[in-house]
């Protein structure tokens, strides 16, 4: 079973975008662009990012 974790390898701030990219098996740059666009268009992107960052489990496998 596939589980979502914050990325410990591909992280710039909190590992949210890297973790989403690993989970959906896509390029992390695409996820970062989408998150940036959501933050730019309104605060919902920021709140989602912060919520995921606080609630998602961390992946400590280096």
Short mmCIF file of C-alpha atoms in Angstrom, two decimals:
data_model
loop_
_atom_site.label_atom_id
_atom_site.label_comp_id
_atom_site.label_asym_id
_atom_site.label_seq_id
_atom_site.Cartn_x
_atom_site.Cartn_y
_atom_site.Cartn_z
CA UNK A 1 0.00 0.00 0.00
CA UNK A 2 1.31 3.39 -1.01
CA UNK A 3 1.48 6.03 1.75
CA UNK A 4 2.18 9.76 1.65
CA UNK A 5 5.16 11.07 3.59
CA UNK A 6 6.97 14.38 3.65
CA UNK A 7 10.10 13.98 1.59
CA UNK A 8 13.41 13.89 3.40
CA UNK A 9 15.43 13.75 0.16
CA UNK A 10 13.72 16.29 -2.08
CA UNK A 11 12.79 19.20 0.12
CA UNK A 12 13.16 22.93 -0.20
CA UNK A 13 11.09 24.10 2.78
CA UNK A 14 9.03 21.39 4.42
CA UNK A 15 9.17 18.45 2.02
CA UNK A 16 5.50 18.75 1.05
CA UNK A 17 6.04 19.20 -2.69
CA UNK A 18 8.73 16.50 -2.79
CA UNK A 19 6.46 14.12 -0.91
CA UNK A 20 3.51 14.80 -3.22
CA UNK A 21 5.77 14.27 -6.24
CA UNK A 22 7.00 10.93 -4.88
CA UNK A 23 3.45 9.83 -4.06
CA UNK A 24 2.05 10.69 -7.49
CA UNK A 25 5.30 9.71 -9.29
CA UNK A 26 5.69 13.04 -11.09
CA UNK A 27 8.40 15.68 -11.35
CA UNK A 28 8.70 17.79 -8.16
CA UNK A 29 9.03 20.95 -10.24
CA UNK A 30 5.48 20.48 -11.54
CA UNK A 31 4.15 20.17 -7.99
CA UNK A 32 6.10 23.26 -6.90
CA UNK A 33 4.69 25.28 -9.82
CA UNK A 34 1.13 24.22 -8.96
CA UNK A 35 1.60 25.05 -5.27
CA UNK A 36 3.15 28.41 -6.16
CA UNK A 37 0.20 29.16 -8.46
CA UNK A 38 -2.26 28.27 -5.69
CA UNK A 39 -0.44 30.54 -3.25
CA UNK A 40 -0.24 33.33 -5.84
CA UNK A 41 -3.98 33.14 -6.63
CA UNK A 42 -5.07 33.30 -3.02
CA UNK A 43 -4.26 32.10 0.43
CA UNK A 44 -5.87 28.66 0.04
CA UNK A 45 -2.58 27.26 -1.34
CA UNK A 46 -0.64 28.56 1.63
CA UNK A 47 -3.12 27.12 4.13
CA UNK A 48 -3.12 23.72 2.37
CA UNK A 49 0.67 23.64 2.30
CA UNK A 50 0.91 24.51 6.01
CA UNK A 51 -1.79 22.00 6.94
CA UNK A 52 -0.08 19.18 5.05
CA UNK A 53 3.30 20.19 6.52
CA UNK A 54 1.94 20.02 10.07
CA UNK A 55 -0.17 16.85 9.76
CA UNK A 56 1.71 14.59 7.35
CA UNK A 57 4.14 12.02 8.72
CA UNK A 58 7.84 12.44 8.01
CA UNK A 59 9.90 9.94 6.05
CA UNK A 60 13.16 9.38 7.88
CA UNK A 61 14.59 6.91 5.33
CA UNK A 62 17.63 8.67 3.96
#
